[in-house]
Tab-separated table of C-alpha atoms in Angstrom:
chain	number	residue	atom	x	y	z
A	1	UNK	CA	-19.442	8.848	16.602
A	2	UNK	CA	-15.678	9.914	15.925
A	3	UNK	CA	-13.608	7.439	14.466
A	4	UNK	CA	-11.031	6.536	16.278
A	5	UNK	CA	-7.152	6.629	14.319
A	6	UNK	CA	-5.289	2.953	14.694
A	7	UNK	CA	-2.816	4.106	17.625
A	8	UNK	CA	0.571	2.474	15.887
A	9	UNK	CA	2.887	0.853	18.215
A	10	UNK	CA	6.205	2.684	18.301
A	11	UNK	CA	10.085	1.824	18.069
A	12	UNK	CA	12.199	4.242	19.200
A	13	UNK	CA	15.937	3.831	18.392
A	14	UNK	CA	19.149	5.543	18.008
A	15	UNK	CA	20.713	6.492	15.386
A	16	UNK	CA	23.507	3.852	14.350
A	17	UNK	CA	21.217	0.700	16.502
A	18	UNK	CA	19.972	-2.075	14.768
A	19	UNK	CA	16.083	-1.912	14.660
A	20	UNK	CA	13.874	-4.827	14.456
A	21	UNK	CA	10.108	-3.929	13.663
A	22	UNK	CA	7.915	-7.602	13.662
A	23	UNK	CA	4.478	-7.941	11.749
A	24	UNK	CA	1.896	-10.597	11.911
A	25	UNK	CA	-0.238	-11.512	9.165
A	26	UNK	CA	-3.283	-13.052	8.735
A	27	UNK	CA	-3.719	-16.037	6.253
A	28	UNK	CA	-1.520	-19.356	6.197
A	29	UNK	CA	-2.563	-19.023	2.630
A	30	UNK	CA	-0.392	-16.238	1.831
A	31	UNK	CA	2.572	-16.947	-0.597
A	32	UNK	CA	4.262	-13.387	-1.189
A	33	UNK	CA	5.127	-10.212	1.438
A	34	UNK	CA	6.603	-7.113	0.823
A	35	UNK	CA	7.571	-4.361	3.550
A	36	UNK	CA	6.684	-0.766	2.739
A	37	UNK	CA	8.493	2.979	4.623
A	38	UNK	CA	5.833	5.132	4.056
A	39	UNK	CA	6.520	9.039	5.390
A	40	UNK	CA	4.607	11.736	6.356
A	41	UNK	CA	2.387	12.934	3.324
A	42	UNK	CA	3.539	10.457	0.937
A	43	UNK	CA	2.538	7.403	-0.337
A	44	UNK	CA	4.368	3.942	0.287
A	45	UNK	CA	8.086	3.227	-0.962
A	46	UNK	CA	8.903	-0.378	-1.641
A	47	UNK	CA	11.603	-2.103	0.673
A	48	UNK	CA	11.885	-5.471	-0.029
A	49	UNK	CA	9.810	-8.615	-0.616
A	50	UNK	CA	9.995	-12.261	-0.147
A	51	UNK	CA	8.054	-15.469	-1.415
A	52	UNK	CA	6.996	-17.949	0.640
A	53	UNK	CA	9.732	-20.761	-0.700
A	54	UNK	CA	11.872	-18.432	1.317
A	55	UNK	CA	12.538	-17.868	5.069
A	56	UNK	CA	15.076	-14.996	4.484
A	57	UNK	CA	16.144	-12.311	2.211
A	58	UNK	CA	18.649	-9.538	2.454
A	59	UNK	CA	18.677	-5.857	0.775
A	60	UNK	CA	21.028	-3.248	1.320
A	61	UNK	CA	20.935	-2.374	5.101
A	62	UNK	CA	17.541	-4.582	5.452
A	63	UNK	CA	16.738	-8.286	5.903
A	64	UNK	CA	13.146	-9.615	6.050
A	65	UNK	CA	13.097	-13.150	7.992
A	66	UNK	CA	9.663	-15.336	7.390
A	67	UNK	CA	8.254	-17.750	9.936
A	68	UNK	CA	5.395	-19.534	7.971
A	69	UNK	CA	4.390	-21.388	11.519
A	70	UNK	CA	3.583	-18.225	13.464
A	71	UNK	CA	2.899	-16.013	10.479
A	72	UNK	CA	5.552	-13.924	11.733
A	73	UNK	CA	7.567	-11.676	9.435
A	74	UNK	CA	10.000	-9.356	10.950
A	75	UNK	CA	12.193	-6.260	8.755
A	76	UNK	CA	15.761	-5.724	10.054
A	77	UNK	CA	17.412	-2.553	9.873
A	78	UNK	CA	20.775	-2.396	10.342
A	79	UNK	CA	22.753	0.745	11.259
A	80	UNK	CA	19.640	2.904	11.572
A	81	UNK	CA	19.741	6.323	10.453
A	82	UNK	CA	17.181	9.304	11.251
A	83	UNK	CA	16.229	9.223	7.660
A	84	UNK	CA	14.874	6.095	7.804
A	85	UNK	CA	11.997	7.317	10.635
A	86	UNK	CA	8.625	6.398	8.783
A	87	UNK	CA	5.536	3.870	9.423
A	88	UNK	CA	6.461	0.351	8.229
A	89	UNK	CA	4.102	-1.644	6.967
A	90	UNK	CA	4.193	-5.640	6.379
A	91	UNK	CA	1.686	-6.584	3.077
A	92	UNK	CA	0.414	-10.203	2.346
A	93	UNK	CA	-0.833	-10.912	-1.078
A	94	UNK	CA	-3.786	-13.440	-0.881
A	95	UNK	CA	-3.898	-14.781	-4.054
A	96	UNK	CA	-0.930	-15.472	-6.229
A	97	UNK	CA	-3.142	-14.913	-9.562
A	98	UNK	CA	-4.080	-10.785	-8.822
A	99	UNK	CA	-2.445	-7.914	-7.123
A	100	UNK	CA	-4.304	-7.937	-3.559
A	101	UNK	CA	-2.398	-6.620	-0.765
A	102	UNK	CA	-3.769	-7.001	3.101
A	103	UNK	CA	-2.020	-4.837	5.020
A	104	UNK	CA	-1.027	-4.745	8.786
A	105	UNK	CA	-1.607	-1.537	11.153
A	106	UNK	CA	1.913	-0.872	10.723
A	107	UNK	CA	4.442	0.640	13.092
A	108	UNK	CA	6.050	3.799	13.373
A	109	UNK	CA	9.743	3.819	14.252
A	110	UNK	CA	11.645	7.117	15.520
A	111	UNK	CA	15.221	7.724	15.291
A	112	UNK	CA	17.057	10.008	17.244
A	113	UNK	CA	20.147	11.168	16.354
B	1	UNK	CA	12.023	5.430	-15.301
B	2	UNK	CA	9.226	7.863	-14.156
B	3	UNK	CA	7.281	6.173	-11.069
B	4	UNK	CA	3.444	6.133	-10.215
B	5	UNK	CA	1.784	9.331	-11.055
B	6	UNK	CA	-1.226	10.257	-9.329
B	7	UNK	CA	-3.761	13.519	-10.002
B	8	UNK	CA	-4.705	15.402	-8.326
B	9	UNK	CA	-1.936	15.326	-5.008
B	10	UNK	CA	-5.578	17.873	-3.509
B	11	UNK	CA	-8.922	18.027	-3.661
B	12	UNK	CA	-12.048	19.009	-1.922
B	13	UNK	CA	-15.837	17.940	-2.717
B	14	UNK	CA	-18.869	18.740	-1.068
B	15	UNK	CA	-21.434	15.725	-0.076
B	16	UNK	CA	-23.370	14.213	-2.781
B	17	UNK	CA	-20.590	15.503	-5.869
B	18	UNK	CA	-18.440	12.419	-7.474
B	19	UNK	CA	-15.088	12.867	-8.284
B	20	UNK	CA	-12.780	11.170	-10.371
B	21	UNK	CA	-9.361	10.277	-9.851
B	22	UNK	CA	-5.986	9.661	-12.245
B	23	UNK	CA	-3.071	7.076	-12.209
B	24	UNK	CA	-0.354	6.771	-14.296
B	25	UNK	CA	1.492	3.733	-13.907
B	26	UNK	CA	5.284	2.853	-14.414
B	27	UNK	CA	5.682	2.622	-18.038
B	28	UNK	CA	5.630	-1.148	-19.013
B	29	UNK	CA	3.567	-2.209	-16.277
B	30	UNK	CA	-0.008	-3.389	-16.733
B	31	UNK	CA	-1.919	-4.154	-13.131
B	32	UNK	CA	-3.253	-1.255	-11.479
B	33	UNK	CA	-4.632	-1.101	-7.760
B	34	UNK	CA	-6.640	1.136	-5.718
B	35	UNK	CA	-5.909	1.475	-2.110
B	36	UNK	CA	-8.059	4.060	0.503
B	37	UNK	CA	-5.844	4.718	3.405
B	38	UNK	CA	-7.963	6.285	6.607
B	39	UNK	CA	-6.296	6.963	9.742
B	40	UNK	CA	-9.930	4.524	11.288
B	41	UNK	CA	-9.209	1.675	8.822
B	42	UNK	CA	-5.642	1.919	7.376
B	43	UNK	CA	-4.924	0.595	4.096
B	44	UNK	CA	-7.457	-1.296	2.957
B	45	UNK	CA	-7.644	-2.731	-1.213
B	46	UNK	CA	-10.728	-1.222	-3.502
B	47	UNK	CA	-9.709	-2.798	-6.786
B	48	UNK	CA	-7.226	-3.482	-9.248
B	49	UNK	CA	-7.477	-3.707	-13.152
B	50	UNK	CA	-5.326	-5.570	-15.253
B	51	UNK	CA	-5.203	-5.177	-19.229
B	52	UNK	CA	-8.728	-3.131	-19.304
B	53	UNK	CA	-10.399	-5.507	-16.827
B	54	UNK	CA	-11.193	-5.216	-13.548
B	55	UNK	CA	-9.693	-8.574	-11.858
B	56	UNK	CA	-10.665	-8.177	-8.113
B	57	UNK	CA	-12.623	-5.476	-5.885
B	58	UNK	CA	-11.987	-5.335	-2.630
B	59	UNK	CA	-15.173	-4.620	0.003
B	60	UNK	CA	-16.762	-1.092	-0.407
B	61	UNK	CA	-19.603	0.123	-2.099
B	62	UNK	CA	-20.832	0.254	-5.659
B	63	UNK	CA	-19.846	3.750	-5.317
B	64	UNK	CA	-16.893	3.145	-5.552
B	65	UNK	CA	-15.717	2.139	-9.221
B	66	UNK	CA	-12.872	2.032	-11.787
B	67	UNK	CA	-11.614	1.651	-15.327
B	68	UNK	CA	-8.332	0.872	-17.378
B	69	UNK	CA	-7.223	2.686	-20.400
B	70	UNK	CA	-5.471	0.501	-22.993
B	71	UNK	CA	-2.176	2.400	-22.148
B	72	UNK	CA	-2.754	1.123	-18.624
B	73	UNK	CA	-3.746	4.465	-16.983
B	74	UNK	CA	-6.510	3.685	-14.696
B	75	UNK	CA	-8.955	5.797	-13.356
B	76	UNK	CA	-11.185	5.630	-10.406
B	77	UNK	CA	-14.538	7.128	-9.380
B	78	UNK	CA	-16.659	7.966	-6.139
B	79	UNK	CA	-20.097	9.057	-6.777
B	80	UNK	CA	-22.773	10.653	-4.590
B	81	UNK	CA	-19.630	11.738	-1.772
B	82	UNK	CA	-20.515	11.056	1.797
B	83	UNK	CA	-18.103	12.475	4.585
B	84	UNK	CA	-16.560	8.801	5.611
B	85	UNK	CA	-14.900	8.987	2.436
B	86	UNK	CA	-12.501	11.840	3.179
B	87	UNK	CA	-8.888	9.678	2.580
B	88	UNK	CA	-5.759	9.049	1.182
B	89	UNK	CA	-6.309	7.197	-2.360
B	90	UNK	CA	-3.413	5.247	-3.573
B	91	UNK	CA	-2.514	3.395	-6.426
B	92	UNK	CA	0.188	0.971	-7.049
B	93	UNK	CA	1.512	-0.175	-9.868
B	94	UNK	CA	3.148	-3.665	-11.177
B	95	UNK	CA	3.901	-5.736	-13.480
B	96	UNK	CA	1.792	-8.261	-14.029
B	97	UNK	CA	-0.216	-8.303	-10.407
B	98	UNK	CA	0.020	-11.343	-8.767
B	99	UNK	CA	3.710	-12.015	-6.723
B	100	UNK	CA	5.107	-9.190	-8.305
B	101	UNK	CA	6.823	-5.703	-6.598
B	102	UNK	CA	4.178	-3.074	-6.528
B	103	UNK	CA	4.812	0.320	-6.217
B	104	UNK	CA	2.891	3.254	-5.040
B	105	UNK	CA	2.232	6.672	-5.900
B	106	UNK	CA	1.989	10.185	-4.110
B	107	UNK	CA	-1.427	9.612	-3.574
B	108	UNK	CA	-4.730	11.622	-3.804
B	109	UNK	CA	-6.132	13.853	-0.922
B	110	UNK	CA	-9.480	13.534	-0.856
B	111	UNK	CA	-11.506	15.896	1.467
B	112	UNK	CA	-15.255	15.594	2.036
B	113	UNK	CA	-17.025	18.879	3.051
């Protein structure tokens, strides 16, 4: 049968809001997350990351908050632009020792200007 | 610094051929990762390689294999093509795997005919 594509849940902001785009991952286990912006045609761009010794960590423009009860990340984007429309995804990396990345269904956020 | 290098960006195989695909990673790092990205599935992890060896494959078939050059280029190869494996094929790059930033290329366009 056809396969059916992951329907991504959608923010829509705009342009100058604060968005707030949440994630859940999967294992307790997990000690390191980073938050990818991937575009149309292109591969994934680094945002930011944090450990798991951490409940918070700011970039320019973005903070990443970390609830290791719910497994809860969320990315914060402050003063949101139309440049920064993209799919978002959260990774967790399963095992500290190798490069593994699980990564969520992501969501696509729209800016209008 | 030059980031993640992927070749081909395009390509398009009939059932049954293999193909082999090229990553270049950011100069200085030396853990490589595959990642197949399917509108179905998402992103899910094939392998990565680290210094030559092959430290952790992800769930897909023995089709489905790898290598690492001793300048860390990494190369990865599907044999005997079936249609399901028409995707986006990513690599990342990093450091030294484990908790560290990875970063991904343009990707490869794989198309099944």
């Amino acid at each position: 049968g056809e396969s059916v594509g992951l329907h991504l849940p959608t923010l829509s902001v705009q342009e100058g809001d604060n968005s707030i785009i949440n994630c859940a991952y999967s294992n307790s286990a997990s000690d390191y997350f980073i938050w990818y912006k991937q575009e149309s045609g292109k591969g994934p761009q680094f945002i930011i990351d944090i450990r798991s010794n951490m409940d918070k960590r700011q970039g320019q423009r973005v903070t990443v908050l970390l609830n290791k009860t719910v497994k809860h990340l969320s990315l914060q984007i402050a003063a949101t632009q139309p440049g920064d429309s993209a799919v978002y995804f959260c990774a967790e990396n399963l095992n500290s020792g190798y490069s593994t990345l699980t990564f969520g269904k992501g969501t696509m956020l729209l800016v209008s200007p | 610094k030059a980031g993640v290098t992927q070749t081909p960006r395009y390509l398009i195989k009939t059932r049954g051929q293999q193909v082999t695909l090229s990553c270049s990673p950011i100069s200085g790092h030396r853990s490589v990762s595959w990642y197949q990205q399917t509108p179905g599935q998402g992103l899910q992890f094939l392998f990565e390689y680290f210094s030559e060896t092959q430290r952790n494959k992800g769930n897909f078939p023995g089709r489905f294999s790898g290598r690492q050059f001793s300048n860390s280029r990494s190369e990865m190869n599907v044999s005997t093509l079936e249609l399901g494996d028409s995707a986006l094929y990513l690599c990342a790059s990093s450091f030294s795997g484990g908790n560290t930033e990875a970063f991904f290329g343009q990707g490869t366009r794989l198309t099944v005919v």
